[in-house]
Structures are given as structure tokens and as C-alpha cells.
Amino acid sequence: MAETTSRVLALLGLLQAHRQWTGPELARRLGVTERTLRRDVERLRALGYRVEATRGTAGGYRLEAASDLPPLLFTGEEAVTVAVGLRLAAAQGLAGDEPTTMSALAKFEQVLPAALRERVSALAGAVTAQPGGGAPVSPDLLGALALACRDHERIRFHYLSGAGEETHRQVEPHALVVAQRNWFLVCWDLHREDWRTFRVDRIRNLLGTRLRFTPRELPAADAAQFLAAANAELGRTHTAWVVMDLPLDRMRDAFGPWAGGAQAEGEGRTRWPIGGRSVPEMLNALVWVPEGVRYVVEGPPELVTAMRETAGRMADAARRSSVDG
């Protein structure tokens, strides 16, 4: 009986984690026959979970939204994680978040076993979250964006820039990131044919398209790193172009998230924009050019002068430096 219960919980976890599963794939992951899988699905239905089953090559199992909340089954670790997450949510810039999350937490803690309730209360006194301070966003909007990221569904929306300009966007959503006290959507912009980030509080009129896409490889270790690189591009007062003898695809592989704005110039060259708040800051960008790659810089005279002076100082230091070994 314990084995059956654990298996049914594992089935529920799989159905909650993915939009739709085929029967053979679910059975394989659970290590059971498809007949046993069908019995476990019926057990979930008896508990109040609405599991839809469709036949055919495109068929499978999916968890449908229910009108009544079925029983929630948590391990001790999961229950503590949920409770702590609710306490932290009030500080993350959700519109009307504090009353809602604290009300939800009160209801949740009320049904916890005494031992778990004690752990949650102890954590509440030890965990402190810095208030977000960013622009508030709707939890419904965040939820819709999160589902689109999970289900790999293309979406459309109107975006209001910081300057007040409104544009229409169609994107493939990748992830949501909290940074600089604001929520950001990291996605592939179909019209710009490049990766972009959007402040969620500036998104209007979100529409799902029901069109699925194959996720692209993000040019960074994760969405947070990509967002950090994108934000570094902002606020630059000096700009220039680096034209290097390196094909665009190889340049993007070498530069990762810092390749933003790069353009192909012919078959074997790449034009890459650099910028900064000062000329020395722009010089730092040139360190990214791989060793052995020839390049020229198209920019203001003061940048070229700074390059020449820096090269002279380094050459002089190299002549006067000793080499061990």
C-alpha cells in the first residue's frame, strides 16, 4: 500500500510538472505497465484530481484545472518550503501581495501538523526579506507568463518602454528573473530575431497564441546571467564598433551573453558594438576579443588615442619587466 501511495504521488508530481505526457512515457518513468498506470490515474481521479486522457498519436494524459481544490499532499520539506516561500513573496513586488500571501500562509499553517508548524514559525523569526521597492506586477500576469515559459507557448503583448513608446511584440518566453527589485521576462523576440529582456510591469494585453516552439539555447549559463549582461548595456554614454575577422556564429560562441548586438559583416567578419560610461571602460571590452583574432575599432578619436597610449605603456612595461624561468 505504501508503495502504491508513493507511486501515485510520483504520478501527480509528473502531471503537475509538465503540460501533457504520453502513456508509454509516464509508465516508463514510473517503472510500471500501462495497465498499472491507468489504475493509478483512476486513484488520482478518486481523490478529486481531474486527469484528462485522450487517444491517438497526439493523445496522452494531462492534469486539468478543477472547480474544487483537491487534497494537497506535501512532504515535510515541501511544506516548509511553501510556507517560507509565501513569507518571502510579500517582498518581491507583487501587486497587493502582502495581504494575499499572509492570508494564504495563515490558512496553510492552520492545517500543518504541530511539528511542522513549529519549524515554520521558527524560520519566520529567522528569515528576513528586503522589501522589493520595484514596480508592482500582477500575480495573474506572472502566472500566465510562467505557464507560457513552462509550456513553450509563443505569446503576444504590448510593451511600454521607459520613454513611453509602445510596441507590439511576439516572443518565445524562456524564463522569469527577479533583479534590481523588478521582474523581467527573458525571451526570444521573433521580430528582432534576437534575445531580449522585458520588464514585466511594462507588459500590457498579454495574449497566448497556442503555438508551441522548440526552446532555443540561451547564450548564457542561465537567464540571470543573461539579464545581468543585458543590463550592463544600459546607461552607456560612449559607443564604438569593433570589426573583427571572426564569423558571427563563432563570435557568439566565444562571447556568450556579451555578444548582444553583434552583426555579420560578410561571411567571415563580425561587427560588435561596445560602449561604456567612460573611455577606460570601453577599453576593458577589447579584452574579450580572442587571442589571434585581428580587429579594427571604429569609434571616437579619444578611444583610438587611449588605445595607442595604453599599448605604448604596456609595451614599455613589458620591456622593463623580468620573466621568471
Rosetta silent file (secondary structure, phi, psi, omega in degrees, C-alpha in Angstrom):
SEQUENCE: MAETTSRVLALLGLLQAHRQWTGPELARRLGVTERTLRRDVERLRALGYRVEATRGTAGGYRLEAASDLPPLLFTGEEAVTVAVGLRLAAAQGLAGDEPTTMSALAKFEQVLPAALRERVSALAGAVTAQPGGGAPVSPDLLGALALACRDHERIRFHYLSGAGEETHRQVEPHALVVAQRNWFLVCWDLHREDWRTFRVDRIRNLLGTRLRFTPRELPAADAAQFLAAANAELGRTHTAWVVMDLPLDRMRDAFGPWAGGAQAEGEGRTRWPIGGRSVPEMLNALVWVPEGVRYVVEGPPELVTAMRETAGRMADAARRSSVDG
SCORE:     score description
SCORE:     0.000 S_00000001
   1 L     0.000  -42.150  179.244    0.000    0.000    0.000 S_00000001
   2 H   -62.908  -38.394  179.352    2.832    2.403    0.864 S_00000001
   3 H   -64.952  -41.153  178.991    4.468    1.638   -2.477 S_00000001
   4 H   -63.456  -44.488  179.440    1.215    2.373   -4.324 S_00000001
   5 H   -61.547  -43.164  178.868    0.750    5.667   -2.483 S_00000001
   6 H   -62.743  -38.766 -178.917    4.315    6.755   -3.275 S_00000001
   7 H   -68.292  -39.901  178.708    3.829    5.871   -6.914 S_00000001
   8 H   -65.009  -38.937  176.190    0.568    7.822   -7.139 S_00000001
   9 H   -63.960  -39.025  177.816    2.285   10.842   -5.579 S_00000001
  10 H   -64.523  -40.082  176.604    5.094   10.497   -8.133 S_00000001
  11 H   -61.403  -44.481  178.655    2.490   10.371  -10.914 S_00000001
  12 H   -60.834  -41.669  179.092    0.851   13.520   -9.568 S_00000001
  13 H   -61.903  -40.161  178.455    4.210   15.265   -9.477 S_00000001
  14 H   -66.027  -42.235 -179.771    4.878   14.402  -13.123 S_00000001
  15 H   -65.988  -33.274  178.775    1.443   15.608  -14.221 S_00000001
  16 H   -76.305  -24.415 -174.842    1.922   18.892  -12.347 S_00000001
  17 H   -87.361  -18.504 -175.209    5.390   19.444  -13.804 S_00000001
  18 L  -138.636  146.766 -174.505    4.512   19.009  -17.497 S_00000001
  19 L   -63.592  -44.609 -177.189    1.539   20.006  -19.619 S_00000001
  20 L  -151.762  142.828  178.579    0.949   16.592  -21.212 S_00000001
  21 E  -126.004  147.103  169.310    2.509   13.127  -21.125 S_00000001
  22 L   -80.602  155.177  179.980    2.058   10.117  -23.353 S_00000001
  23 H   -60.085  -48.338 -179.754    1.007    6.919  -21.623 S_00000001
  24 H   -59.647  -37.903 -179.239    4.172    4.950  -22.529 S_00000001
  25 H   -68.187  -41.943  177.599    6.439    7.779  -21.283 S_00000001
  26 H   -62.869  -44.625 -179.719    4.606    8.052  -17.951 S_00000001
  27 H   -61.722  -40.713  179.905    4.689    4.283  -17.478 S_00000001
  28 H   -63.877  -44.063 -178.556    8.410    4.197  -18.273 S_00000001
  29 H   -65.720  -32.773 -179.053    9.219    6.969  -15.778 S_00000001
  30 H   -87.997  -12.062 -179.495    7.203    5.268  -13.042 S_00000001
  31 L    71.381   36.837 -178.913    8.542    1.811  -13.856 S_00000001
  32 L  -131.927  172.426  174.628    5.084    0.240  -14.279 S_00000001
  33 L   -80.831  163.695  178.206    2.936   -1.198  -17.026 S_00000001
  34 H   -66.275  -28.341  176.551    0.405    0.964  -18.849 S_00000001
  35 H   -65.806  -44.455  176.814   -2.369   -1.056  -17.169 S_00000001
  36 H   -63.584  -38.144  178.276   -0.999   -0.134  -13.724 S_00000001
  37 H   -58.957  -43.739 -179.765   -0.701    3.469  -14.909 S_00000001
  38 H   -62.883  -36.734  177.991   -4.399    3.540  -15.804 S_00000001
  39 H   -66.896  -39.747  179.024   -5.289    2.260  -12.314 S_00000001
  40 H   -67.099  -34.900  175.959   -3.124    4.970  -10.697 S_00000001
  41 H   -62.670  -40.778  178.306   -4.811    7.619  -12.823 S_00000001
  42 H   -64.900  -35.401  177.179   -8.173    6.399  -11.527 S_00000001
  43 H   -63.561  -40.612  177.560   -6.857    6.676   -7.951 S_00000001
  44 H   -63.902  -41.302  179.116   -5.955   10.318   -8.585 S_00000001
  45 H   -62.955  -36.788  179.049   -9.407   10.966  -10.007 S_00000001
  46 H   -66.155  -25.738  177.776  -10.969    9.442   -6.908 S_00000001
  47 L   -82.706   -6.218  178.032   -9.006   11.969   -4.823 S_00000001
  48 L   109.049    0.295  178.267  -10.510   14.843   -6.808 S_00000001
  49 L   -85.361  130.572 -178.646   -7.817   15.473   -9.421 S_00000001
  50 E   -90.312   99.528 -179.867   -9.185   15.922  -12.920 S_00000001
  51 E  -103.855  117.066 -179.143   -6.890   13.900  -15.172 S_00000001
  52 E   -92.182  136.118  177.939   -7.883   14.039  -18.837 S_00000001
  53 E  -120.924  129.018  178.052   -6.976   11.133  -21.113 S_00000001
  54 E  -124.171  147.961 -178.606   -7.051   11.408  -24.920 S_00000001
  55 L   -95.017  170.545  176.314   -6.449    8.721  -27.521 S_00000001
  56 L    98.638  174.397 -177.226   -4.419    8.820  -30.727 S_00000001
  57 L   -63.842  -29.904  179.689   -0.850    9.693  -31.674 S_00000001
  58 L   -96.356    9.261 -175.964   -1.214   13.173  -30.176 S_00000001
  59 L   -85.515 -173.513 -179.672   -3.015   11.890  -27.108 S_00000001
  60 E   152.360 -155.982 -178.645   -1.919   11.247  -23.572 S_00000001
  61 E  -118.239  141.173  174.598   -2.620   12.395  -20.015 S_00000001
  62 E  -147.445  150.773 -179.210   -2.884   15.917  -18.672 S_00000001
  63 E   -92.476  118.806 -179.253   -3.984   17.479  -15.397 S_00000001
  64 E   -92.594  154.700  175.266   -6.972   19.785  -15.843 S_00000001
  65 L   -67.659  141.465 -178.245   -7.949   22.664  -13.578 S_00000001
  66 L  -110.486  156.284  178.162  -10.658   21.704  -11.094 S_00000001
  67 L   -77.883  -26.952  177.182  -13.555   23.731   -9.676 S_00000001
  68 L  -115.504  146.769  179.316  -12.798   22.470   -6.153 S_00000001
  69 L   -76.559  116.329  178.608   -9.396   22.263   -4.511 S_00000001
  70 L   -74.909  171.563  179.128   -8.446   18.581   -4.122 S_00000001
  71 L   -59.143  138.253  177.373   -6.398   17.357   -1.190 S_00000001
  72 L  -102.002  126.871 -176.905   -2.825   18.689   -1.176 S_00000001
  73 L  -114.371  114.488 -178.305   -0.169   16.169   -0.223 S_00000001
  74 L  -122.322  146.357  165.526    3.200   17.561    0.873 S_00000001
  75 L   -77.192  168.869  179.424    6.304   16.075    2.415 S_00000001
  76 H   -59.744  -43.355 -179.988    7.646   17.901    5.453 S_00000001
  77 H   -63.420  -40.597  179.372   10.375   19.559    3.392 S_00000001
  78 H   -64.501  -41.242 -178.726    7.862   20.665    0.756 S_00000001
  79 H   -63.109  -43.311  178.778    5.528   22.141    3.375 S_00000001
  80 H   -64.955  -40.916  179.595    8.318   24.206    4.944 S_00000001
  81 H   -61.019  -44.026  179.249    9.459   25.365    1.506 S_00000001
  82 H   -62.888  -45.110 -177.793    5.946   26.514    0.588 S_00000001
  83 H   -64.130  -43.849  178.608    5.485   28.365    3.883 S_00000001
  84 H   -65.895  -38.854  178.107    8.841   30.148    3.650 S_00000001
  85 H   -61.047  -38.872  177.577    8.141   30.994    0.004 S_00000001
  86 H   -65.729  -38.402  178.770    4.858   32.635    0.980 S_00000001
  87 H   -65.935  -36.807 -178.970    6.606   34.715    3.627 S_00000001
  88 H   -77.024  -24.663 -174.877    9.191   35.901    1.105 S_00000001
  89 H   -61.178  -31.964 -177.758    6.614   36.590   -1.621 S_00000001
  90 L   -63.887  -18.131 -177.840    5.358   39.724    0.120 S_00000001
  91 L  -100.368    6.119 -172.260    8.743   41.359   -0.502 S_00000001
  92 L  -105.682   20.340  170.486    9.001   40.560   -4.195 S_00000001
  93 L    78.432   32.877  174.880    6.891   43.307   -5.758 S_00000001
  94 E   -90.545  139.080 -179.179    3.554   41.592   -6.399 S_00000001
  95 L   -64.187  123.772 -179.588    0.536   43.870   -6.675 S_00000001
  96 L    64.026   30.039 -168.969   -1.473   43.557   -3.451 S_00000001
  97 H   -74.460  -42.413 -170.829    0.906   40.829   -2.383 S_00000001
  98 H   -62.630  -50.296  178.287    1.282   41.206    1.377 S_00000001
  99 H   -60.700  -39.765 -177.928   -2.376   40.798    2.422 S_00000001
 100 H   -66.557  -49.117 -177.034   -2.846   37.955   -0.066 S_00000001
 101 H   -68.585  -37.587  179.571    0.275   35.993    0.831 S_00000001
 102 H   -69.622  -34.354  175.541   -0.150   36.415    4.580 S_00000001
 103 H   -65.652  -44.203  178.644   -3.778   35.283    4.327 S_00000001
 104 H   -63.316  -39.860  179.981   -2.717   32.246    2.306 S_00000001
 105 H   -64.787  -40.981  179.744    0.051   31.500    4.796 S_00000001
 106 H   -60.979  -42.509  178.680   -2.339   31.670    7.740 S_00000001
 107 H   -66.337  -39.117 -178.161   -4.652   29.150    6.075 S_00000001
 108 H   -67.246  -46.334 -178.150   -1.721   26.920    5.153 S_00000001
 109 H   -65.421  -26.544 -177.501   -0.162   26.917    8.626 S_00000001
 110 H   -63.985  -29.159 -177.207   -3.526   26.130   10.167 S_00000001
 111 L  -101.128    3.985  178.095   -3.559   22.659    8.603 S_00000001
 112 L   -76.731  146.798  171.550    0.095   21.821    9.256 S_00000001
 113 L   -60.485  155.742 -174.067    0.973   19.191   11.847 S_00000001
 114 H   -56.054  -42.958 -177.506    2.228   20.680   15.104 S_00000001
 115 H   -63.954  -41.605  179.404    5.874   19.735   14.498 S_00000001
 116 H   -69.398  -37.886  179.483    5.921   21.321   11.040 S_00000001
 117 H   -61.371  -36.866  179.472    4.092   24.416   12.288 S_00000001
 118 H   -66.351  -41.291  178.925    6.812   24.864   14.910 S_00000001
 119 H   -63.829  -42.573 -179.507    9.546   24.664   12.263 S_00000001
 120 H   -64.032  -41.967  179.504    7.766   27.207   10.067 S_00000001
 121 H   -64.418  -38.799  178.231    7.318   29.610   12.985 S_00000001
 122 H   -64.149  -41.651  178.686   10.999   29.295   13.884 S_00000001
 123 H   -65.646  -35.791 -179.149   12.024   30.064   10.306 S_00000001
 124 H   -60.179  -34.309 -179.817    9.667   33.046   10.246 S_00000001
 125 H   -80.459  -15.795 -176.079   11.625   34.618   13.068 S_00000001
 126 H  -104.230  -22.593 -176.137   14.976   33.950   11.423 S_00000001
 127 L   -98.255  126.267  177.727   14.303   34.764    7.761 S_00000001
 128 L  -125.476  131.234  178.570   14.133   38.413    6.726 S_00000001
 129 L  -109.161  134.103  175.874   13.492   39.593    3.170 S_00000001
 130 L   -70.157  131.917  178.900   14.492   43.012    1.927 S_00000001
 131 L   -56.486  141.497 -175.469   11.418   44.835    0.596 S_00000001
 132 L   -60.242  -56.236  179.424   11.306   44.791   -3.179 S_00000001
 133 L    77.993   -7.410  179.349   10.829   48.501   -3.811 S_00000001
 134 L   -85.603 -178.313  179.115   10.319   47.832   -7.536 S_00000001
 135 L   -69.013  131.824 -179.080    7.249   48.417   -9.656 S_00000001
 136 L   -68.759  146.724  177.692    4.405   46.091   -8.557 S_00000001
 137 E  -126.444  156.459 -178.838    3.235   43.418  -11.001 S_00000001
 138 L   -76.226  130.723  174.866    0.055   41.387  -11.147 S_00000001
 139 H   -59.607  -33.410  177.835    0.314   37.819   -9.792 S_00000001
 140 H   -63.843  -40.849  178.693   -2.075   36.775  -12.584 S_00000001
 141 H   -65.954  -43.489  177.847    0.300   38.191  -15.206 S_00000001
 142 H   -60.786  -41.438  179.497    3.272   36.458  -13.599 S_00000001
 143 H   -63.405  -42.545  179.455    1.334   33.196  -13.521 S_00000001
 144 H   -64.748  -40.501  178.197    0.377   33.460  -17.186 S_00000001
 145 H   -66.545  -40.105  179.276    3.980   34.203  -18.179 S_00000001
 146 H   -62.817  -40.891  177.891    5.281   31.323  -16.053 S_00000001
 147 H   -64.450  -40.292  179.006    2.859   28.903  -17.747 S_00000001
 148 H   -64.430  -38.211  175.652    3.934   30.138  -21.179 S_00000001
 149 H   -63.974  -45.010 -177.602    7.579   29.549  -20.211 S_00000001
 150 H   -65.319  -41.874 -173.771    6.779   26.072  -18.923 S_00000001
 151 H   -91.093    1.421 -179.205    4.632   25.059  -21.898 S_00000001
 152 L    53.629   53.826 -179.576    6.878   26.649  -24.549 S_00000001
 153 E  -110.132  129.286  176.049    3.982   28.697  -25.935 S_00000001
 154 E   -66.219  143.600 -178.860    4.533   31.778  -28.074 S_00000001
 155 E  -131.755  160.696  175.913    2.887   34.901  -26.677 S_00000001
 156 E  -125.925  148.296  176.576    1.993   38.400  -27.847 S_00000001
 157 E  -163.771  164.821  170.909    1.837   41.609  -25.856 S_00000001
 158 E   -97.125  139.376 -178.245    2.175   45.376  -25.981 S_00000001
 159 E  -122.831  130.532  179.702    5.287   46.752  -24.319 S_00000001
 160 E  -102.667  113.230 -177.956    5.664   50.245  -22.890 S_00000001
 161 L   -73.184  170.658  178.729    9.304   51.374  -22.865 S_00000001
 162 L   -62.327  -24.884  179.416   10.819   53.609  -20.216 S_00000001
 163 L   -87.214    0.330  178.670   10.465   56.515  -22.670 S_00000001
 164 L    90.306    6.834  179.247    6.717   55.841  -23.034 S_00000001
 165 L   -84.770  131.089 -179.453    6.906   54.257  -26.504 S_00000001
 166 E  -104.010  129.939  178.468    4.506   51.348  -27.026 S_00000001
 167 E  -128.922  157.115  177.240    5.429   48.466  -29.346 S_00000001
 168 E   -99.220  129.370 -176.142    3.787   45.156  -30.244 S_00000001
 169 E  -123.483  145.444  169.733    5.903   42.073  -29.522 S_00000001
 170 E  -127.739  121.415 -169.914    5.676   38.375  -30.352 S_00000001
 171 E  -136.800  164.871  170.480    8.132   36.269  -28.383 S_00000001
 172 E  -108.170  103.596 -174.486    9.152   32.803  -27.262 S_00000001
 173 E   -69.181  139.703 -179.054    9.324   33.100  -23.439 S_00000001
 174 E  -111.876  -50.517 -175.974   12.275   31.470  -21.696 S_00000001
 175 E  -163.344  159.302  172.199   12.305   32.451  -18.007 S_00000001
 176 E  -105.892  137.739 -177.776   11.288   34.992  -15.379 S_00000001
 177 E  -134.166  137.279  172.278   14.029   36.652  -13.329 S_00000001
 178 E   -98.179  122.197  179.432   13.911   38.966  -10.312 S_00000001
 179 E  -154.222  147.460  178.594   16.716   41.528  -10.453 S_00000001
 180 L    51.650   36.268  176.776   17.259   45.110   -9.379 S_00000001
 181 L    66.111   21.151  177.639   13.988   44.875   -7.410 S_00000001
 182 E  -136.618  159.808  175.679   11.963   44.225  -10.582 S_00000001
 183 E   -93.420  137.576  178.799   10.607   41.234  -12.509 S_00000001
 184 E  -128.641  145.172  171.779   11.994   40.590  -16.014 S_00000001
 185 E  -103.550  123.482  174.575   10.954   38.249  -18.837 S_00000001
 186 E   -98.237  126.847 -173.104   13.859   36.734  -20.788 S_00000001
 187 E  -156.960  169.003  173.611   12.719   35.642  -24.253 S_00000001
 188 E   -97.640  120.743 -179.457   13.480   35.308  -27.957 S_00000001
 189 E   -86.660  117.027 -174.665   11.934   38.204  -29.915 S_00000001
 190 L   -69.385  -31.770 -179.927   10.594   36.830  -33.209 S_00000001
 191 L   -77.980  -40.757  179.846   10.547   40.205  -34.968 S_00000001
 192 L   -82.406  -14.507 -178.188   14.049   41.290  -33.846 S_00000001
 193 L    53.764   48.964 -179.709   15.382   37.733  -34.268 S_00000001
 194 E  -161.836  165.189  176.576   17.405   38.061  -31.083 S_00000001
 195 E   -74.845  141.652 -179.644   17.217   37.536  -27.331 S_00000001
 196 E  -140.412  160.684  172.297   15.530   40.317  -25.378 S_00000001
 197 E  -123.925  142.760 -179.025   14.536   41.179  -21.796 S_00000001
 198 E  -133.137  134.484  172.514   11.323   42.976  -20.808 S_00000001
 199 E   -67.996  126.267 -174.958   10.236   44.499  -17.501 S_00000001
 200 H   -65.140  -33.694 -178.430    7.075   42.601  -16.569 S_00000001
 201 H   -68.753  -10.163  178.705    5.377   45.681  -15.091 S_00000001
 202 H  -102.274    4.571  179.268    5.521   47.279  -18.554 S_00000001
 203 E   -86.493  133.301 -179.459    3.791   44.387  -20.336 S_00000001
 204 E  -129.636  151.873  170.795    0.203   45.033  -21.433 S_00000001
 205 E    53.638   52.647  179.530   -2.532   42.996  -23.155 S_00000001
 206 E   -68.165  132.959  178.720   -0.844   39.604  -22.911 S_00000001
 207 E  -132.819  133.180  171.948   -2.260   37.022  -25.345 S_00000001
 208 E   -83.127  150.338 -178.530   -1.440   33.353  -25.731 S_00000001
 209 E  -107.430  -12.578 -173.999   -1.174   32.012  -29.278 S_00000001
 210 E    65.105   12.375  178.051   -1.498   28.246  -28.598 S_00000001
 211 E   -98.126  122.875 -179.772    1.559   27.855  -30.845 S_00000001
 212 E   -88.888  154.153  178.199    4.297   25.672  -29.360 S_00000001
 213 L  -137.074  157.446  174.638    8.004   26.173  -30.065 S_00000001
 214 L   -86.559  120.883 -176.285   11.213   24.242  -29.593 S_00000001
 215 L   -56.524  136.494  175.941   13.278   26.066  -26.937 S_00000001
 216 L   -87.000  160.128  178.364   16.414   27.784  -28.236 S_00000001
 217 L   -81.275  121.131  179.643   19.737   27.623  -26.427 S_00000001
 218 L   -69.819  133.300 -179.304   20.225   30.724  -24.300 S_00000001
 219 L   -78.302   52.744  179.721   23.653   32.366  -24.939 S_00000001
 220 L  -166.994  165.545  179.389   24.486   32.301  -21.234 S_00000001
 221 L   -63.468  -36.640  177.836   24.792   29.859  -18.355 S_00000001
 222 L  -158.625  175.815 -176.577   21.317   30.832  -17.174 S_00000001
 223 H   -65.453  -33.951  179.850   18.665   33.542  -17.510 S_00000001
 224 H   -64.748  -40.991  178.738   20.035   35.530  -14.560 S_00000001
 225 H   -66.723  -40.095  178.589   23.475   35.790  -16.174 S_00000001
 226 H   -62.922  -42.724  179.708   21.941   36.832  -19.489 S_00000001
 227 H   -62.617  -39.998  179.323   19.888   39.527  -17.755 S_00000001
 228 H   -61.477  -40.720  178.749   22.997   40.843  -15.992 S_00000001
 229 H   -67.246  -39.974  179.405   24.790   41.149  -19.328 S_00000001
 230 H   -65.058  -41.036  179.679   21.787   42.876  -20.918 S_00000001
 231 H   -67.788  -27.378  178.699   21.516   45.368  -18.056 S_00000001
 232 H   -66.812  -21.668  179.373   25.222   46.146  -18.378 S_00000001
 233 L   -73.994  -18.906 -174.562   24.445   47.515  -21.856 S_00000001
 234 L   -79.718  155.540  174.444   22.208   50.217  -20.376 S_00000001
 235 L    74.045   17.242 -179.942   23.363   53.670  -19.379 S_00000001
 236 L   -81.987  134.060  179.283   26.303   53.816  -21.790 S_00000001
 237 L  -106.255  -13.589  177.553   27.376   57.303  -22.820 S_00000001
 238 E  -121.790  136.019 -179.776   30.265   56.266  -25.128 S_00000001
 239 E  -136.134  155.855  177.158   29.873   53.858  -28.053 S_00000001
 240 E  -161.324  174.242  178.262   32.059   52.354  -30.777 S_00000001
 241 E  -122.733  138.747  172.829   32.227   49.356  -33.109 S_00000001
 242 E  -110.779  119.628  178.856   34.749   46.519  -33.138 S_00000001
 243 E  -106.698  112.972 -173.304   35.064   44.824  -36.543 S_00000001
 244 E  -118.800  151.122  177.841   36.851   41.502  -36.149 S_00000001
 245 L   -81.237   71.944 -177.494   37.958   38.733  -38.514 S_00000001
 246 L  -152.812  125.836  178.963   35.662   36.169  -36.886 S_00000001
 247 L   -59.848  151.889 -174.838   32.401   34.671  -38.230 S_00000001
 248 H   -58.713  -42.610 -177.459   29.278   35.667  -36.300 S_00000001
 249 H   -64.824  -39.818  178.429   28.484   32.147  -35.049 S_00000001
 250 H   -70.803  -34.028  177.859   31.995   31.646  -33.677 S_00000001
 251 H   -64.250  -43.831  179.953   31.945   35.126  -32.153 S_00000001
 252 H   -64.276  -37.259  176.768   28.676   34.344  -30.327 S_00000001
 253 H   -62.793  -39.571 -176.479   30.118   31.059  -29.041 S_00000001
 254 H   -77.025  -34.795 -173.337   33.174   32.893  -27.683 S_00000001
 255 H   -95.298  -18.638  179.284   31.371   35.929  -26.203 S_00000001
 256 H    59.118 -134.175 -176.483   28.219   34.251  -24.843 S_00000001
 257 H   -65.674  -14.519 -178.723   25.724   36.733  -23.376 S_00000001
 258 H   -86.341    6.713  179.883   28.101   39.631  -24.093 S_00000001
 259 H   -87.969    7.987 -176.724   27.621   39.212  -27.856 S_00000001
 260 L   -53.467  132.378  177.454   24.459   41.324  -27.788 S_00000001
 261 L    85.323   -3.924 -179.072   24.006   43.485  -30.887 S_00000001
 262 L   -65.671  143.967 -178.465   26.699   41.712  -32.930 S_00000001
 263 E  -132.210  145.627  176.188   26.095   41.650  -36.680 S_00000001
 264 E   -73.414  137.140  174.672   27.593   39.643  -39.524 S_00000001
 265 L  -125.408   92.515 -171.348   29.722   41.673  -41.930 S_00000001
 266 L    78.722 -164.407 -175.892   30.263   39.418  -44.892 S_00000001
 267 L   -84.809  -30.799 -172.828   30.903   35.714  -44.395 S_00000001
 268 L  -119.386   12.701 -178.057   33.928   35.818  -42.110 S_00000001
 269 L  -128.684  157.083 -179.578   33.693   39.082  -40.148 S_00000001
 270 E  -133.123  136.843  175.279   31.592   40.393  -37.270 S_00000001
 271 E  -105.209  119.887 -173.055   30.685   43.944  -36.265 S_00000001
 272 E  -122.038  124.735  179.064   30.285   44.202  -32.492 S_00000001
 273 E   -80.898  137.583  173.957   29.063   47.290  -30.596 S_00000001
 274 E  -125.938  160.977 -179.722   30.870   48.297  -27.424 S_00000001
 275 E  -167.112  175.182  179.382   30.129   51.089  -25.003 S_00000001
 276 E   178.337  177.164  178.626   30.590   52.397  -21.515 S_00000001
 277 L   -86.454   -4.950  179.189   30.327   55.352  -19.216 S_00000001
 278 L  -157.512  164.977  178.203   33.950   56.297  -19.952 S_00000001
 279 H   -64.520  -44.528  177.145   36.735   55.609  -22.453 S_00000001
 280 H   -57.479  -35.679  179.058   38.676   53.362  -19.992 S_00000001
 281 H   -66.206  -35.235  177.565   35.524   51.278  -19.515 S_00000001
 282 H   -68.000  -35.588  177.750   35.299   50.806  -23.280 S_00000001
 283 H   -59.920  -34.334  179.896   38.927   49.655  -23.376 S_00000001
 284 H   -61.038  -30.791 -178.658   38.003   46.830  -20.988 S_00000001
 285 H   -65.647  -28.513 -177.609   35.618   45.438  -23.608 S_00000001
 286 H   -67.733  -18.027  178.332   38.501   44.828  -26.016 S_00000001
 287 H   -64.230  -23.029 -178.123   39.879   42.183  -23.649 S_00000001
 288 H   -71.685  -21.641 -178.395   37.014   39.941  -24.821 S_00000001
 289 L   -64.278  123.168 -175.865   38.432   39.676  -28.364 S_00000001
 290 L   -59.474  150.480  178.946   40.004   36.182  -28.582 S_00000001
 291 L   -60.807  136.012  177.522   43.765   35.907  -28.897 S_00000001
 292 L    90.234   -7.502 -179.812   44.947   35.805  -32.502 S_00000001
 293 L   -91.416  122.086  178.350   41.850   37.480  -33.941 S_00000001
 294 L   -77.454  144.222  179.685   42.611   40.620  -35.952 S_00000001
 295 E  -155.521  160.920  172.860   40.265   43.565  -35.483 S_00000001
 296 E  -128.191  157.131 -178.967   39.840   47.289  -36.017 S_00000001
 297 E  -116.230  128.675  175.347   37.929   49.809  -33.929 S_00000001
 298 E  -109.886  106.163 -175.383   35.554   52.372  -35.372 S_00000001
 299 L  -163.099 -170.803 -179.064   34.922   54.966  -32.689 S_00000001
 300 L   -65.258  151.861 -178.048   35.634   58.429  -31.349 S_00000001
 301 H   -56.542  -35.296 -177.658   39.200   59.786  -31.679 S_00000001
 302 H   -65.113  -28.589  177.299   39.694   59.773  -27.896 S_00000001
 303 H   -70.974  -45.539  179.413   39.167   55.997  -27.839 S_00000001
 304 H   -62.200  -41.138  177.085   41.756   55.366  -30.552 S_00000001
 305 H   -60.887  -44.111  179.373   44.179   57.702  -28.743 S_00000001
 306 H   -63.239  -37.464  177.378   43.595   55.835  -25.467 S_00000001
 307 H   -62.233  -44.838 -178.130   44.258   52.503  -27.233 S_00000001
 308 H   -64.870  -43.958 -179.236   47.556   53.806  -28.619 S_00000001
 309 H   -65.787  -41.469  179.790   48.665   55.220  -25.252 S_00000001
 310 H   -64.876  -42.702  178.791   47.683   52.039  -23.379 S_00000001
 311 H   -62.165  -38.655  178.927   49.506   49.858  -25.898 S_00000001
 312 H   -65.514  -43.047  179.666   52.609   52.031  -25.520 S_00000001
 313 H   -64.694  -40.026 -179.829   52.567   51.820  -21.723 S_00000001
 314 H   -68.542  -39.421  178.582   52.117   48.058  -21.788 S_00000001
 315 H   -63.877  -41.521  178.339   54.904   47.601  -24.340 S_00000001
 316 H   -64.099  -41.542  178.962   57.219   49.742  -22.199 S_00000001
 317 H   -65.481  -35.915  179.306   56.287   47.768  -19.078 S_00000001
 318 H   -66.437  -37.689  179.376   56.924   44.501  -20.929 S_00000001
 319 H   -66.382  -33.655 -175.636   60.428   45.623  -21.939 S_00000001
 320 H   -93.079   -3.011 -177.901   61.287   46.556  -18.366 S_00000001
 321 L   -90.042  146.983  176.424   59.705   43.510  -16.721 S_00000001
 322 L   -92.053  150.147 -179.121   61.640   40.392  -15.755 S_00000001
 323 L  -116.284  121.821  178.718   60.470   36.958  -16.772 S_00000001
 324 L   -72.988  150.540  174.094   60.939   34.039  -14.363 S_00000001
 325 L    92.339    0.000    0.000   62.213   30.749  -15.651 S_00000001
